[in-house]
Coordinates of C-alpha atoms and ligand atoms in Angstrom, one line a residue:
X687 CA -32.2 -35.4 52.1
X688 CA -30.9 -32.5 50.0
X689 CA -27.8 -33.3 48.3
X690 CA -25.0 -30.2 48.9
X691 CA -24.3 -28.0 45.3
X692 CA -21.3 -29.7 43.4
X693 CA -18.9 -26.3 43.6
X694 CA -20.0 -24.7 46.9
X695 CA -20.3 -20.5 47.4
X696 CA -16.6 -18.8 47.6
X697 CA -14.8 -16.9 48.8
X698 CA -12.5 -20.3 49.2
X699 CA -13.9 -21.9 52.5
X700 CA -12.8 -25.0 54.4
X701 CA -15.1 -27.6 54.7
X702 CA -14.6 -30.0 57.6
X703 CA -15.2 -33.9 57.8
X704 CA -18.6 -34.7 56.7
X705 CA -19.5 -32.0 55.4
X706 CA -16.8 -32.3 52.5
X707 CA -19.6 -33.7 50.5
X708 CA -18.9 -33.1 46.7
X709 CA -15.1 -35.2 46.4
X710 CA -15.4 -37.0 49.7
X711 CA -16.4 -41.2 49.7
X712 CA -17.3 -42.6 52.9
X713 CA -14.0 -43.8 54.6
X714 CA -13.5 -47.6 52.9
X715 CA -15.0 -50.2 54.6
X716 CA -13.1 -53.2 53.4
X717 CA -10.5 -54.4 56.0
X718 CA -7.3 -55.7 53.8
X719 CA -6.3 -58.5 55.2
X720 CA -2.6 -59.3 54.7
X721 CA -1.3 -60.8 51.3
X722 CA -0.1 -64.4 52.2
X723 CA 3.6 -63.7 51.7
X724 CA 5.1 -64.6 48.3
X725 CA 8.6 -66.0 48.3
X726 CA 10.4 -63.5 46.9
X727 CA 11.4 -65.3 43.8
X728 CA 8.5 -66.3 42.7
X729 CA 7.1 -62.9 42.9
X730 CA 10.0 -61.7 40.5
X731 CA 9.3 -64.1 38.2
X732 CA 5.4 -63.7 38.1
X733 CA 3.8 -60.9 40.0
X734 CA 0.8 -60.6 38.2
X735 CA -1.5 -62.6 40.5
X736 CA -0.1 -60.9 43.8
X737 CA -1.0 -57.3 41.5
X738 CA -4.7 -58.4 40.5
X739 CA -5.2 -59.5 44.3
X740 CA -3.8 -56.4 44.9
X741 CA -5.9 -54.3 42.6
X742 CA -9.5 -56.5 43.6
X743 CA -8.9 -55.5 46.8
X744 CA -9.2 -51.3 46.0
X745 CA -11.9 -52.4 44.0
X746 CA -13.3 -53.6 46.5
X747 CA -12.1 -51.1 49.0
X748 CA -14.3 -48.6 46.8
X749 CA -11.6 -47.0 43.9
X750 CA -13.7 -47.0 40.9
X751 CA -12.2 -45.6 38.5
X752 CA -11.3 -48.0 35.8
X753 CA -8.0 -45.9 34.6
X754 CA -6.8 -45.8 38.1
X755 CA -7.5 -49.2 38.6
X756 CA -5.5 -50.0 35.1
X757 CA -2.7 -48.1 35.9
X758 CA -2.0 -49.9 39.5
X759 CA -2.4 -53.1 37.9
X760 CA 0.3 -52.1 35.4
X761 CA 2.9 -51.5 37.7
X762 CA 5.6 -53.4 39.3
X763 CA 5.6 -51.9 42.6
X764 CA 8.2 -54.9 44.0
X765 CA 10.6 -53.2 41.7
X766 CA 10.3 -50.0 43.8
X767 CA 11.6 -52.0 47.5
X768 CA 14.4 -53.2 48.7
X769 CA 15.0 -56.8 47.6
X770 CA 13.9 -58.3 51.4
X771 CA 10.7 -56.4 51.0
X772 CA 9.5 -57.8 47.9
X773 CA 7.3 -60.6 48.8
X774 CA 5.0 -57.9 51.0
X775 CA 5.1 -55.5 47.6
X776 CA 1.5 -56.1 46.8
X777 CA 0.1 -56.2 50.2
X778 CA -1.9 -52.6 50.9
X779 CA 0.9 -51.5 53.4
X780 CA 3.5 -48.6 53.5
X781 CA 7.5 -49.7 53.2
X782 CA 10.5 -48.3 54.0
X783 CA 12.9 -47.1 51.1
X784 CA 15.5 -45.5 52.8
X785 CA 16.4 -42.3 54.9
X786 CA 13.2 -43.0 57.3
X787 CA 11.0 -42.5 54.2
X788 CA 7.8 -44.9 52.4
X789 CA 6.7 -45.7 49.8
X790 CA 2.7 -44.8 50.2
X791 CA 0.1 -47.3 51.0
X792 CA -0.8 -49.1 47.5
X793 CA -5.0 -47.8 48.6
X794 CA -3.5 -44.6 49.4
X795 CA -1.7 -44.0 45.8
X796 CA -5.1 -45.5 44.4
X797 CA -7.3 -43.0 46.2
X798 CA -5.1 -39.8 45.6
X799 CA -4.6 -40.7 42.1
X800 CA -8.4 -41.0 42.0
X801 CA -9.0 -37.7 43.4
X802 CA -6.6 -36.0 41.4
X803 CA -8.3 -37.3 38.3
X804 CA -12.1 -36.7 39.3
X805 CA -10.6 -33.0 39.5
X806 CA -8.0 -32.2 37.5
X807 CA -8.0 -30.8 34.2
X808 CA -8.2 -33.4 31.7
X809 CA -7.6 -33.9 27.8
X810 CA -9.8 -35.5 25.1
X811 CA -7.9 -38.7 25.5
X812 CA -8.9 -38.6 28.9
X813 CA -5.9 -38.4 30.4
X814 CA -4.8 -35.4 33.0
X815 CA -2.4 -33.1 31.1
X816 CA 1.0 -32.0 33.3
X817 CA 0.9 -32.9 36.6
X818 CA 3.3 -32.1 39.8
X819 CA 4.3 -34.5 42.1
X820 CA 5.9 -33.9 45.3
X821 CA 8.1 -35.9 47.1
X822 CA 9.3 -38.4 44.2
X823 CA 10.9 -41.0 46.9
X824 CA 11.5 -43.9 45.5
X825 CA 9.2 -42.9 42.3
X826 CA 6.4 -45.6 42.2
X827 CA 3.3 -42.8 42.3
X828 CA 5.2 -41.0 39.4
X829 CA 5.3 -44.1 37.4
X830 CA 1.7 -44.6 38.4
X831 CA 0.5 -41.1 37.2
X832 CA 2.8 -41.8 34.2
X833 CA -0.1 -43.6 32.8
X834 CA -2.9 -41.0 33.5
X835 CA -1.0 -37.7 32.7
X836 CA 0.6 -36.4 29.6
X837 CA 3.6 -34.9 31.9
X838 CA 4.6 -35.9 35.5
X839 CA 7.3 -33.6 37.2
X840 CA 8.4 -35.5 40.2
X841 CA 10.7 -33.7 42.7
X842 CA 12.3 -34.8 45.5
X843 CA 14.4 -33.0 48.1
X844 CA 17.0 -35.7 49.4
X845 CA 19.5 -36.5 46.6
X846 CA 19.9 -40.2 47.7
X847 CA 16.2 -40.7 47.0
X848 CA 16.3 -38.6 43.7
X849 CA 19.5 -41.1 42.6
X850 CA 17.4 -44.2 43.5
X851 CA 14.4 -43.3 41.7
X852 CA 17.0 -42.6 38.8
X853 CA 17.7 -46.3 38.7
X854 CA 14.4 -47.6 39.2
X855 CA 12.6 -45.9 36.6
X856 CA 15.7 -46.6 33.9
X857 CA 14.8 -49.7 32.7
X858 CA 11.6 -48.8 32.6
X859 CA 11.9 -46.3 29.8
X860 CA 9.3 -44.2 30.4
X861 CA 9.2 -40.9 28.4
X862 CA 7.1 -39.1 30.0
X863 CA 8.4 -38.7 33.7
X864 CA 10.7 -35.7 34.0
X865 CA 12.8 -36.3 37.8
X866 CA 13.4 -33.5 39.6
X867 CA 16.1 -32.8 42.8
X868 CA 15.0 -29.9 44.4
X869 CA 12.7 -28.3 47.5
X870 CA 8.9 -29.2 46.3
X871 CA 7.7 -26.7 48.7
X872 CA 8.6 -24.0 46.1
X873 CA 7.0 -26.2 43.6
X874 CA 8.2 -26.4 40.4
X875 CA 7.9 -23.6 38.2
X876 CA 9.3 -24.5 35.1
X877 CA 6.5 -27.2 34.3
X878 CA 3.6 -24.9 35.1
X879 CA 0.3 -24.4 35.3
X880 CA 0.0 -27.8 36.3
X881 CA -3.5 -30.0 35.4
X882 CA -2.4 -31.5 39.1
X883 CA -0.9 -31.3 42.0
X884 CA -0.1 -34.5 44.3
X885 CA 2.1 -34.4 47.5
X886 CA 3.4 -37.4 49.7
X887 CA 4.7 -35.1 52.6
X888 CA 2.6 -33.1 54.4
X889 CA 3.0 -29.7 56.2
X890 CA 1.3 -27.1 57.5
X891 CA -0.2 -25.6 55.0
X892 CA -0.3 -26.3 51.4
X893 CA 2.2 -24.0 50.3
X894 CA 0.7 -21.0 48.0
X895 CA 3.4 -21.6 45.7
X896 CA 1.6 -25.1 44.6
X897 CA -1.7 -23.4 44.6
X898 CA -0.1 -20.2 42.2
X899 CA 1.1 -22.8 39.6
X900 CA -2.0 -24.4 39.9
X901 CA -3.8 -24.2 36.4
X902 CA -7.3 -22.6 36.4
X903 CA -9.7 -26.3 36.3
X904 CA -6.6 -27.8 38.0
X905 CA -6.8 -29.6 41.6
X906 CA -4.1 -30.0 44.7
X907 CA -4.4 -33.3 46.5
X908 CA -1.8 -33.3 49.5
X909 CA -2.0 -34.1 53.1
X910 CA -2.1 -31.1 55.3
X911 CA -1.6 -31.2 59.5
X912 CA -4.9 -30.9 60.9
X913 CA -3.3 -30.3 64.4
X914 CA -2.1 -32.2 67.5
X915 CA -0.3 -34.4 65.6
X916 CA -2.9 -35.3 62.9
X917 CA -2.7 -35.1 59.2
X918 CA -6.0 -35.2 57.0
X919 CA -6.3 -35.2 52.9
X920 CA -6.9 -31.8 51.3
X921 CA -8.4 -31.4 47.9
X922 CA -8.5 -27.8 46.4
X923 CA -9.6 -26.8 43.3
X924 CA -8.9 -23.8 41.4
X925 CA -11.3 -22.1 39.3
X926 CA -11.8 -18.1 38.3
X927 CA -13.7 -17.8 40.7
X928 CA -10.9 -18.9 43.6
X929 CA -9.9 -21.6 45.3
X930 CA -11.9 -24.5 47.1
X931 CA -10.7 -26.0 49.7
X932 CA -12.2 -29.5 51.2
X933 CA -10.8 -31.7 54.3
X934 CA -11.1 -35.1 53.7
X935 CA -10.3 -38.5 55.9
X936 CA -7.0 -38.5 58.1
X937 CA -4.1 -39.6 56.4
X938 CA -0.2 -40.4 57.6
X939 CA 2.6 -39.4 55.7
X940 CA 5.8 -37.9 56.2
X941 CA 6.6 -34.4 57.1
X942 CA 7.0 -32.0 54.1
X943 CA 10.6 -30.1 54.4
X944 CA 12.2 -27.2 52.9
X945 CA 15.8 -27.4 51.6
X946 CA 17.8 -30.2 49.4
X947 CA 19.5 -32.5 51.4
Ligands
SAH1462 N1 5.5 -40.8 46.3 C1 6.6 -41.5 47.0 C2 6.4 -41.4 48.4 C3 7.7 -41.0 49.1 S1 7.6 -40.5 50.8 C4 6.7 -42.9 46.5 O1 5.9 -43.3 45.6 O2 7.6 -43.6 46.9 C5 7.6 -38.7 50.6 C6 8.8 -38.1 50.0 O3 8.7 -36.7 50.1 C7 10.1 -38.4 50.8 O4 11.0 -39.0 49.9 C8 10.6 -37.0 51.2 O5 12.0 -36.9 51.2 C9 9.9 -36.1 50.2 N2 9.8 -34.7 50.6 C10 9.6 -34.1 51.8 N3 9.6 -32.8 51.7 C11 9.9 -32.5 50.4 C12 10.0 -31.3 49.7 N4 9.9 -30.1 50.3 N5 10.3 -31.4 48.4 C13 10.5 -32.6 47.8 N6 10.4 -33.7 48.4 C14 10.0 -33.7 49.7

């Protein structure tokens, strides 16, 4: 069987499912069972082993990058949910945080971070350079990118979710997340050409904004409607050539909106 060229013809053209061949994976396998429930308590006081189950399981589940893996078992996401939600913080399932909004999948986070890095322009250290992410919510993929990227600009449109990821990254002193209120559709400007581009909200389209502040090398992972009601993951890469576009598996997030509310 021949195996498809990595960077495929342009002008940009969309590939569909299957044949998405050079950044898709087979959809993962691995059914995650549910985390037996932690007291809460306990899980304050030592959430390490709930966070190495946690991380086993995307191994397993078919994330292999080793820096991606790292970087989820670094951080606390139980300090990212409400207090009530804590003991399901390592268990691979979305949470509310507020104003109908989640906090993304932990497998989810792990296979768009892993995208983004298999594409996205990276330094001698490895690491991605700035990167853009949209829809900041309640900031846990920020803090996860934090570790993989020399910059993260995180913006968020809804000022209540801005403020709490304000407070939940403060103690964390972490120097290189820069929060952002404002409408991600527009991108954000002032931080580009970005190394990456990562959206939790999906619309339409992927705005052409995101794709203009795009560095040359750089990649776009964001979910994008796919119609009647579906949403699928859409990787595009930006070289001199043009832009790349490829549809991967179906995804659920919330709905990308313009304006700050
Ligand atoms: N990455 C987040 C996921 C939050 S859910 C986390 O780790 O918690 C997606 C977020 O995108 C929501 O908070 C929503 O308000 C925000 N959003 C939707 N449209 C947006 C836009 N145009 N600009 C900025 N944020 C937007």
């Amino acid at each position: 069987m021949s195996t498809p060229p990595q960077r495929p013809s342009f002008p940009a053209r969309i590939d569909l499912g299957q044949s998405a061949r050079p950044v898709s994976r087979p959809a993962p396998r691995v059914v995650v069972q549910p985390a037996a429930a932690a007291p809460a308590g306990s899980m304050a006081r030592d959430p390490v082993p709930a966070r190495a189950r946690m991380v086993r399981l995307l191994a397993a589940e078919g994330i292999s990058d080793a820096r991606v893996l790292r970087a989820m078992g670094t951080v606390d996401r139980h300090r990212f949910v409400d207090s009530a939600l804590v003991p399901q913080a390592y268990e691979d399932t979305a949470l509310p945080i507020g104003l109908g909004q989640t906090i993304s999948k932990p497998s989810v986070v792990a296979r768009m971070t892993e995208l983004l890095m298999q594409g996205g322009l990276r330094g001698p250290d490895g690491k991605l350079g700035r990167v853009l992410d949209i829809g900041t919510g309640c900031g846990y993929q920020a803090v996860v990118l934090a570790q993989l990227a020399s910059e993260v600009y995180s913006i968020e449109r809804l000022r209540d979710l801005h403020e709490k990821a304000r407070s939940n990254l403060r103690p964390l002193r972490i120097a290189n997340v820069h929060l952002i209120l404002g409408d991600g559709m527009a991108g954000f400007a002032r931080g580009a050409p970005y190394a990456g581009i990562i959206a939790a909200a999906g619309g339409e389209a992927v705005p052409e904004a995101w794709i203009e502040q795009l560095a040359v090398g750089g990649r776009i992972v964001a979910p994008v409607a796919t119609g009647a009601g579906q949403q699928a993951l859409v990787v595009i890469d930006k070289s001199r050539q043009g832009v790349q576009r490829a549809v991967l598996e179906a995804v659920n997030f919330v709905p990308l909106k313009s304006g700050v509310a």
